PDB file of C-alpha atoms and ligand atoms in Angstrom:
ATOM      1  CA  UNK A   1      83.758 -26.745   8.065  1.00 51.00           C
ATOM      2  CA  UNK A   2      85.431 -23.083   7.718  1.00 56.00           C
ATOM      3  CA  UNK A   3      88.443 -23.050  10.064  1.00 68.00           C
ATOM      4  CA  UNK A   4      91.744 -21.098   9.605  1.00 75.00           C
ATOM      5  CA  UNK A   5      92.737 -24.241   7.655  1.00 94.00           C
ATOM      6  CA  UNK A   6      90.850 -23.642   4.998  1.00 96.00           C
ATOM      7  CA  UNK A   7      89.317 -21.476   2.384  1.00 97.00           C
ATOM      8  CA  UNK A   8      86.167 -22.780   0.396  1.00 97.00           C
ATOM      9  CA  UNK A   9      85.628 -20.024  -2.943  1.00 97.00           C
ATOM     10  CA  UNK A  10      83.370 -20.027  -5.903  1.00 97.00           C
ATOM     11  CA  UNK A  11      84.867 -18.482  -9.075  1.00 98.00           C
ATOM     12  CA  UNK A  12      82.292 -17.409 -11.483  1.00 98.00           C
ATOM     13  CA  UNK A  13      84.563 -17.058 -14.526  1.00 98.00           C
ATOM     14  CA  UNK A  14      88.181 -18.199 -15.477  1.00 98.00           C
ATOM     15  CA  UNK A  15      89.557 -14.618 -14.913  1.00 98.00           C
ATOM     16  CA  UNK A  16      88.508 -14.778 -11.091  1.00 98.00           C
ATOM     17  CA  UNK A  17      90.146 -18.318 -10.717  1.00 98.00           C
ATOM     18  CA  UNK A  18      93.381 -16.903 -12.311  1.00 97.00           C
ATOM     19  CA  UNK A  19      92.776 -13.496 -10.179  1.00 97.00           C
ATOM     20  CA  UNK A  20      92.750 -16.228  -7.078  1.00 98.00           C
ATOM     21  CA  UNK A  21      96.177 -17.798  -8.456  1.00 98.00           C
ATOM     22  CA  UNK A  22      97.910 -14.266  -9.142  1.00 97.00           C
ATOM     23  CA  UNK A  23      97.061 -13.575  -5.039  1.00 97.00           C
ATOM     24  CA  UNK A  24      98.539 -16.322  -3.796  1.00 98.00           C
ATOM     25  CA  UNK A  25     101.426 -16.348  -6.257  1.00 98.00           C
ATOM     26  CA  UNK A  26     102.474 -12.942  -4.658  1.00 97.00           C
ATOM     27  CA  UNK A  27     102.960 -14.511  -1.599  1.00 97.00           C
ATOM     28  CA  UNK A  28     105.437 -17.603  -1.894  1.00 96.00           C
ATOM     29  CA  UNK A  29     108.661 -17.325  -0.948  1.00 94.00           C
ATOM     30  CA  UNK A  30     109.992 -20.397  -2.332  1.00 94.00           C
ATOM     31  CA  UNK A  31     109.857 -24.060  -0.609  1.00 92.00           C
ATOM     32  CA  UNK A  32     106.805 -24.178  -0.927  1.00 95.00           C
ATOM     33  CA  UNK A  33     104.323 -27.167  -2.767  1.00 95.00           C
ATOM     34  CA  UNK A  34     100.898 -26.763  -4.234  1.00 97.00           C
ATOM     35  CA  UNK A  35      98.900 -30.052  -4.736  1.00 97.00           C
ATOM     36  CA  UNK A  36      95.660 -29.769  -6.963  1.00 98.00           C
ATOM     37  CA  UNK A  37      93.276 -32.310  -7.265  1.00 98.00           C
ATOM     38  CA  UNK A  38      90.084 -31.603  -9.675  1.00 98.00           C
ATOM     39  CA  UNK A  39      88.706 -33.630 -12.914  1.00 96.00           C
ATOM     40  CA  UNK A  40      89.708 -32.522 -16.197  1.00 95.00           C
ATOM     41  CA  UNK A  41      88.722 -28.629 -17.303  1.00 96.00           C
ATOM     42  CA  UNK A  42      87.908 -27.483 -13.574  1.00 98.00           C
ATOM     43  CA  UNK A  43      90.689 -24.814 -13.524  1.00 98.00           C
ATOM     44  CA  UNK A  44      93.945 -26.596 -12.389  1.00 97.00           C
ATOM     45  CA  UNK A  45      95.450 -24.898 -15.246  1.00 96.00           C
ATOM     46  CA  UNK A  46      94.387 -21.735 -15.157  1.00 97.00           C
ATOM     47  CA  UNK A  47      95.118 -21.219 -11.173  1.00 98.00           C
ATOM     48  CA  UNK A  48      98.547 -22.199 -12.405  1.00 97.00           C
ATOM     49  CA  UNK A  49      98.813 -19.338 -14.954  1.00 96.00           C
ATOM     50  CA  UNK A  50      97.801 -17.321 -12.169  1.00 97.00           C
ATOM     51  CA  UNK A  51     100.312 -18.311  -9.604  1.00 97.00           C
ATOM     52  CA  UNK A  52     103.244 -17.819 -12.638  1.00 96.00           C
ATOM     53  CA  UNK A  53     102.149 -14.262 -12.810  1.00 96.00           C
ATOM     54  CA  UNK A  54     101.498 -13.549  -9.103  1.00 97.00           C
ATOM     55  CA  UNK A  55     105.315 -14.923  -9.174  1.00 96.00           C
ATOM     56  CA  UNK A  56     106.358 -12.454 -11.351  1.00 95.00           C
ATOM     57  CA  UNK A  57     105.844 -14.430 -14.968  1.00 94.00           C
ATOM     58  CA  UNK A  58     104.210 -13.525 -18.255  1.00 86.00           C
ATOM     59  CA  UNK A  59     100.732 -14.773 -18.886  1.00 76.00           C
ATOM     60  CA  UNK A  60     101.361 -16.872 -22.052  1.00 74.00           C
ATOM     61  CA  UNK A  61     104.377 -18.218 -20.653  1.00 79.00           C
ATOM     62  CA  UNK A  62     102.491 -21.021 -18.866  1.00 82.00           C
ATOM     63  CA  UNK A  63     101.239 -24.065 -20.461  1.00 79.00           C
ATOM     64  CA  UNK A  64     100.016 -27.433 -19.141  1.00 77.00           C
ATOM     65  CA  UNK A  65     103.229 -29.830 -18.672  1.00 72.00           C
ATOM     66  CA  UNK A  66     100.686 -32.967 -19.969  1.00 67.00           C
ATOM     67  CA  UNK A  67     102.850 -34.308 -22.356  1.00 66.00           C
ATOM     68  CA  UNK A  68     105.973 -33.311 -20.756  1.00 71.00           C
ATOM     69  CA  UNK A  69     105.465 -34.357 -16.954  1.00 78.00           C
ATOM     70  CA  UNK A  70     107.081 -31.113 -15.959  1.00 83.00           C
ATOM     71  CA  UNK A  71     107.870 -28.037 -16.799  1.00 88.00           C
ATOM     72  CA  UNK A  72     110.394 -25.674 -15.445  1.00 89.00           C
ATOM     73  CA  UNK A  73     110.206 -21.911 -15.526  1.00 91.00           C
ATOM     74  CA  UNK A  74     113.249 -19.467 -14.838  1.00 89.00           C
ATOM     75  CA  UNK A  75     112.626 -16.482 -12.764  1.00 87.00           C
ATOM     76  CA  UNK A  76     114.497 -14.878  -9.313  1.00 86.00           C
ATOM     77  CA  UNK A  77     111.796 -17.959  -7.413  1.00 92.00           C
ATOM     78  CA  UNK A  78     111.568 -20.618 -10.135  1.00 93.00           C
ATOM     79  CA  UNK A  79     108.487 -22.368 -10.642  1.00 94.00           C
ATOM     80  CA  UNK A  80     108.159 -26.346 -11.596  1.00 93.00           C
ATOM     81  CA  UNK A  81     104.947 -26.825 -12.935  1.00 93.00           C
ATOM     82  CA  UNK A  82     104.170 -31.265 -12.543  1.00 90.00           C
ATOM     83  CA  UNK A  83     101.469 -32.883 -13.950  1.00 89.00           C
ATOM     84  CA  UNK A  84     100.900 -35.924 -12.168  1.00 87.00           C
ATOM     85  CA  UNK A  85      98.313 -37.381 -15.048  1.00 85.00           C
ATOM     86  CA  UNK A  86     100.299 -39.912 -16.893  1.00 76.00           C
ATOM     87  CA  UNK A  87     102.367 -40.949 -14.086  1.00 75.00           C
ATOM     88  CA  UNK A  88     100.185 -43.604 -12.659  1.00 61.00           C
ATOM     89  CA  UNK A  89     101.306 -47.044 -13.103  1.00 60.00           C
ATOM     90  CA  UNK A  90     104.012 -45.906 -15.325  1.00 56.00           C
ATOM     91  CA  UNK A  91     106.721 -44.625 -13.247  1.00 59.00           C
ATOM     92  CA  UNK A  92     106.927 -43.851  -9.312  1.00 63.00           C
ATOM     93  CA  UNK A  93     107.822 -40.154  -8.980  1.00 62.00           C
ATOM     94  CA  UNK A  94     111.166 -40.434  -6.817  1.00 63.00           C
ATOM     95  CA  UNK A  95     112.372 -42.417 -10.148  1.00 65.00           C
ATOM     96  CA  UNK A  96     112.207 -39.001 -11.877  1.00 63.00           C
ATOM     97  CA  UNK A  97     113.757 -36.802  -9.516  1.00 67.00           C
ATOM     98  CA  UNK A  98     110.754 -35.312  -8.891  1.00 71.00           C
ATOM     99  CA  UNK A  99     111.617 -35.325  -5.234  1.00 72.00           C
ATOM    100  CA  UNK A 100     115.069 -33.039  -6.123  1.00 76.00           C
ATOM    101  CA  UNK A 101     112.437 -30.257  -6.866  1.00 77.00           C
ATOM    102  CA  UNK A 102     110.703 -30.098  -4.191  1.00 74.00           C
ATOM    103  CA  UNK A 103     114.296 -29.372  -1.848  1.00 71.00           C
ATOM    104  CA  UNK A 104     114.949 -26.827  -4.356  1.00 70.00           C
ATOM    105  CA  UNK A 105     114.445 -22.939  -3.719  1.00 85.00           C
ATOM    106  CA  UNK A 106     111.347 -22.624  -5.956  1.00 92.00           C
ATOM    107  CA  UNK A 107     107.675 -23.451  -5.945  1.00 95.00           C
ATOM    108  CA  UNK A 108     106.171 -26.706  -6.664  1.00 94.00           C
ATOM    109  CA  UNK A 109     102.661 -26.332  -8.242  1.00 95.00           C
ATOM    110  CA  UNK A 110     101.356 -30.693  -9.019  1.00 94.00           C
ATOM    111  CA  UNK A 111      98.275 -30.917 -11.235  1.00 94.00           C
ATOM    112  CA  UNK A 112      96.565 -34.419 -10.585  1.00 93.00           C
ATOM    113  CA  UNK A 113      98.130 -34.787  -7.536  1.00 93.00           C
ATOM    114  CA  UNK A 114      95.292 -36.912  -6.157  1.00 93.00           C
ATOM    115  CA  UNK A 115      96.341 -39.481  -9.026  1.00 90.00           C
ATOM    116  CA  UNK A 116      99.651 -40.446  -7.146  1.00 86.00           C
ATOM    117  CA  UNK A 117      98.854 -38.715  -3.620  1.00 88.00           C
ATOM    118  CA  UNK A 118     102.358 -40.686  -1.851  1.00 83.00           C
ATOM    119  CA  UNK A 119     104.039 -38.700  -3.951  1.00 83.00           C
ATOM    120  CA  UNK A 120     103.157 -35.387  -2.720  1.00 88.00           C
ATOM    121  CA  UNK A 121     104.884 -34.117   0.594  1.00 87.00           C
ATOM    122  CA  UNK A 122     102.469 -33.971   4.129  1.00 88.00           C
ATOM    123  CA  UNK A 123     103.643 -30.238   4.509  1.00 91.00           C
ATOM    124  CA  UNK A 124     101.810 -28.895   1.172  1.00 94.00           C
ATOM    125  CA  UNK A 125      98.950 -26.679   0.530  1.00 98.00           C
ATOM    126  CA  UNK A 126      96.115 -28.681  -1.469  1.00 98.00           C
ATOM    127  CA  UNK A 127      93.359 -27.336  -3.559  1.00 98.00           C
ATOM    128  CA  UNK A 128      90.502 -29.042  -4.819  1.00 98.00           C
ATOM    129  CA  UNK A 129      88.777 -27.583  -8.098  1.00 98.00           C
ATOM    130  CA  UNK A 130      85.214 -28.806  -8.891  1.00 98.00           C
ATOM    131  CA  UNK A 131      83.019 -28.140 -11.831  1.00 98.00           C
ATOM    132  CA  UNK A 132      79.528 -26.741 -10.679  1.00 98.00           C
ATOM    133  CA  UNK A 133      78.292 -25.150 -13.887  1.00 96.00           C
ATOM    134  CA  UNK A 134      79.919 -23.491 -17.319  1.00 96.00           C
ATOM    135  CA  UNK A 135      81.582 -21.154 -15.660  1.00 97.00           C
ATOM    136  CA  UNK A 136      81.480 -21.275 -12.317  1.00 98.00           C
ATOM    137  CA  UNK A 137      84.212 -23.375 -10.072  1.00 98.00           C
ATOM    138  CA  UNK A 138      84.296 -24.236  -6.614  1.00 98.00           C
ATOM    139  CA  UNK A 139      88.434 -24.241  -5.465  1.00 98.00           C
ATOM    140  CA  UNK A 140      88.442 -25.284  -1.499  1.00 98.00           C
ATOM    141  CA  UNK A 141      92.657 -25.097   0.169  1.00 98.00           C
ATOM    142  CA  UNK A 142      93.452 -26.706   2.348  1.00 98.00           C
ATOM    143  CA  UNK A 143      95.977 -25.897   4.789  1.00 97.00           C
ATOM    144  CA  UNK A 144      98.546 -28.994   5.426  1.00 95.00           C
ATOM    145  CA  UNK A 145     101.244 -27.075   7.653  1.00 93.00           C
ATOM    146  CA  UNK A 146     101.666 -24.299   9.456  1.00 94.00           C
ATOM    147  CA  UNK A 147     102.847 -21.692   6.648  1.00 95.00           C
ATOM    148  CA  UNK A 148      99.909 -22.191   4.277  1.00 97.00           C
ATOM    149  CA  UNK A 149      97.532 -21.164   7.026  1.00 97.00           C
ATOM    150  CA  UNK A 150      99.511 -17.810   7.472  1.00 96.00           C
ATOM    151  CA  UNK A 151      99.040 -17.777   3.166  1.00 97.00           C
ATOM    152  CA  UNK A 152      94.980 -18.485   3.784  1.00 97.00           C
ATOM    153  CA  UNK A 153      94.365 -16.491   6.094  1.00 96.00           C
ATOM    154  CA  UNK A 154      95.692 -13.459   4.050  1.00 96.00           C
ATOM    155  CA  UNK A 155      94.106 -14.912   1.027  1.00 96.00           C
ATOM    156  CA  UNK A 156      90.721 -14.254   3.140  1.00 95.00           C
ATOM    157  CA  UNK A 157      91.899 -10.568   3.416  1.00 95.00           C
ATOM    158  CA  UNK A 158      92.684  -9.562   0.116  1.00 94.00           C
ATOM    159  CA  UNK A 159      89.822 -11.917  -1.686  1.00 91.00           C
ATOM    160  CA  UNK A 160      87.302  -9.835   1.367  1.00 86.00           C
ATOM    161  CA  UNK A 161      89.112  -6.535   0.723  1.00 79.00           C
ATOM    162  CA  UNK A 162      88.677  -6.835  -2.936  1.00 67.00           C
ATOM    163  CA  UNK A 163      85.009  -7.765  -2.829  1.00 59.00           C
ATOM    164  CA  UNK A 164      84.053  -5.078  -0.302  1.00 60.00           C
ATOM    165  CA  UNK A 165      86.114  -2.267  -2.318  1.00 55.00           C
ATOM    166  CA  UNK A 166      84.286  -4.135  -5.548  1.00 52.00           C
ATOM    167  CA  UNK A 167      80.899  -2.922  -4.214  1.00 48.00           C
ATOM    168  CA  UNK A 168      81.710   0.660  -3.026  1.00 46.00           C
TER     169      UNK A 168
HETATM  170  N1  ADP B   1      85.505 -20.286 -13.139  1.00 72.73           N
HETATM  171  C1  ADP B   1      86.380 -20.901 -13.958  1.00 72.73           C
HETATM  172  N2  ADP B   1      87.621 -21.183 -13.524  1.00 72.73           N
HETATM  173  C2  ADP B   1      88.511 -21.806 -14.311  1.00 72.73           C
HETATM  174  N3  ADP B   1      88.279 -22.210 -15.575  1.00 72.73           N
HETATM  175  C3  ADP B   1      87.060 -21.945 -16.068  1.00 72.73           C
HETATM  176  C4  ADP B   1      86.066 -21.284 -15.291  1.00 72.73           C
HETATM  177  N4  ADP B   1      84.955 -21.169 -16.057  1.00 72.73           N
HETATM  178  C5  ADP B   1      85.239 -21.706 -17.244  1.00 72.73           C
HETATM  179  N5  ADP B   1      86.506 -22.175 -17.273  1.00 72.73           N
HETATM  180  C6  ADP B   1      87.131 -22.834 -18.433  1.00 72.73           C
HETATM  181  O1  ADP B   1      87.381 -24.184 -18.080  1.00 72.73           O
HETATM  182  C7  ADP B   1      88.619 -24.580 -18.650  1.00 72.73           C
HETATM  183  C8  ADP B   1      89.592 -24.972 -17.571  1.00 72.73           C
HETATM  184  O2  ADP B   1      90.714 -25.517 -18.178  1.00 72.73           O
HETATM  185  P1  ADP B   1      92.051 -25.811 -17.419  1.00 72.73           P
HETATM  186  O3  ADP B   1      92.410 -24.670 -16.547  1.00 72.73           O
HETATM  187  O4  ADP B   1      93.047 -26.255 -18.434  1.00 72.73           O
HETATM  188  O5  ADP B   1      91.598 -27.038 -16.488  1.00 72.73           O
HETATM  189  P2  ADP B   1      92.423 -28.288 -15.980  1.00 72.73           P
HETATM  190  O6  ADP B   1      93.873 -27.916 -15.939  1.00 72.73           O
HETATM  191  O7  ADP B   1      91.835 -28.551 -14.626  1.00 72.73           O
HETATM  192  O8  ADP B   1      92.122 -29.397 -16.945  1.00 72.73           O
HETATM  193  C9  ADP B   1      89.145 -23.423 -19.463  1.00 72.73           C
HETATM  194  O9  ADP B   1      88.723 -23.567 -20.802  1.00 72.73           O
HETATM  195  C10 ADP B   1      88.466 -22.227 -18.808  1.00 72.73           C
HETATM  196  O10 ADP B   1      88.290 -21.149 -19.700  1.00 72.73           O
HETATM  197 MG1   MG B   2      95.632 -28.846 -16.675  1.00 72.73          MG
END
């Protein structure tokens, strides 16, 4: 169901799912988390590249924090990029500080945050990706607090201002 809580989207191509990323990137602040949940190649990545440069990063300065758990990107609203996908069963998150991050000033994007879902804080802003075809991807928000349904609802305008200016 379609309420101000949510925003259900199907990107037909990788640049669109960045293009998705880069429009809410412009519009964090700092505090706030982004949980994303979706099996292996259906995007998480490549939202996160876009969020780095809506935030003001370079394009090839994001990579996926796999191997590393998390990485940690300087800029005047720092972003710390988690991937949650080897953490299960091995370590519980508050063991790695991981909680220290999410007080901090920047942005919190998780990958495979439905692998250790405890871990993630109620007040976040959740996005399932799902594989329907080569290249297209469904990515449905979901609004957990008050301040990411103010950031949905002007996701709806500019993704609906873009589109209708697209066709004109
Ligand atoms: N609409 C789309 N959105 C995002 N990625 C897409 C899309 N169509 C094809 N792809 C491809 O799928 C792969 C997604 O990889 P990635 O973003 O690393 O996923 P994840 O982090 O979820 O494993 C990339 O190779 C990308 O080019
Ligand atoms: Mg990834």
């Amino acid at each position: 169901m379609a309420t101000k809580k949510t925003l259900e989207i199907i990107s037909p191509t990788p640049e669109q799912t960045e293009k998705i990323g880069t429009l809410l990137g412009e519009m964090l602040t700092g505090g706030e988390v982004i949980a994303l949940a979706g099996e292996l190649g259906s995007g998480k990545t490549t939202l996160v590249k876009g969020i780095a440069q809506g935030m003001g990063f370079k394009e090839q300065e994001v990579v996926s924090p796999s191997f590393t758990l998390i990485n940690e990107y300087d800029g005047p609203l720092p972003l710390f990029h988690i991937d949650f996908y080897r953490l299960e069963g091995e370590k519980d998150p508050f063991e790695i500080g991981f909680e220290e991050y999410i007080s901090a000033e920047g942005v919190v994007v998780i990958e495979w945050a439905d692998r250790v879902p405890q871990a993630v804080p109620k007040d976040s802003l959740w996005i399932t990706l799902r594989y329907l075809e080569a290249e297209r991807r469904e990515i449905v928000m979901r609004a957990q607090a008050d301040r990411y349904e103010k950031i949905i609802e002007e996701l709806k305008k500019k993704l609906y201002n873009r589109n209708s200016s697209q066709k004109t």
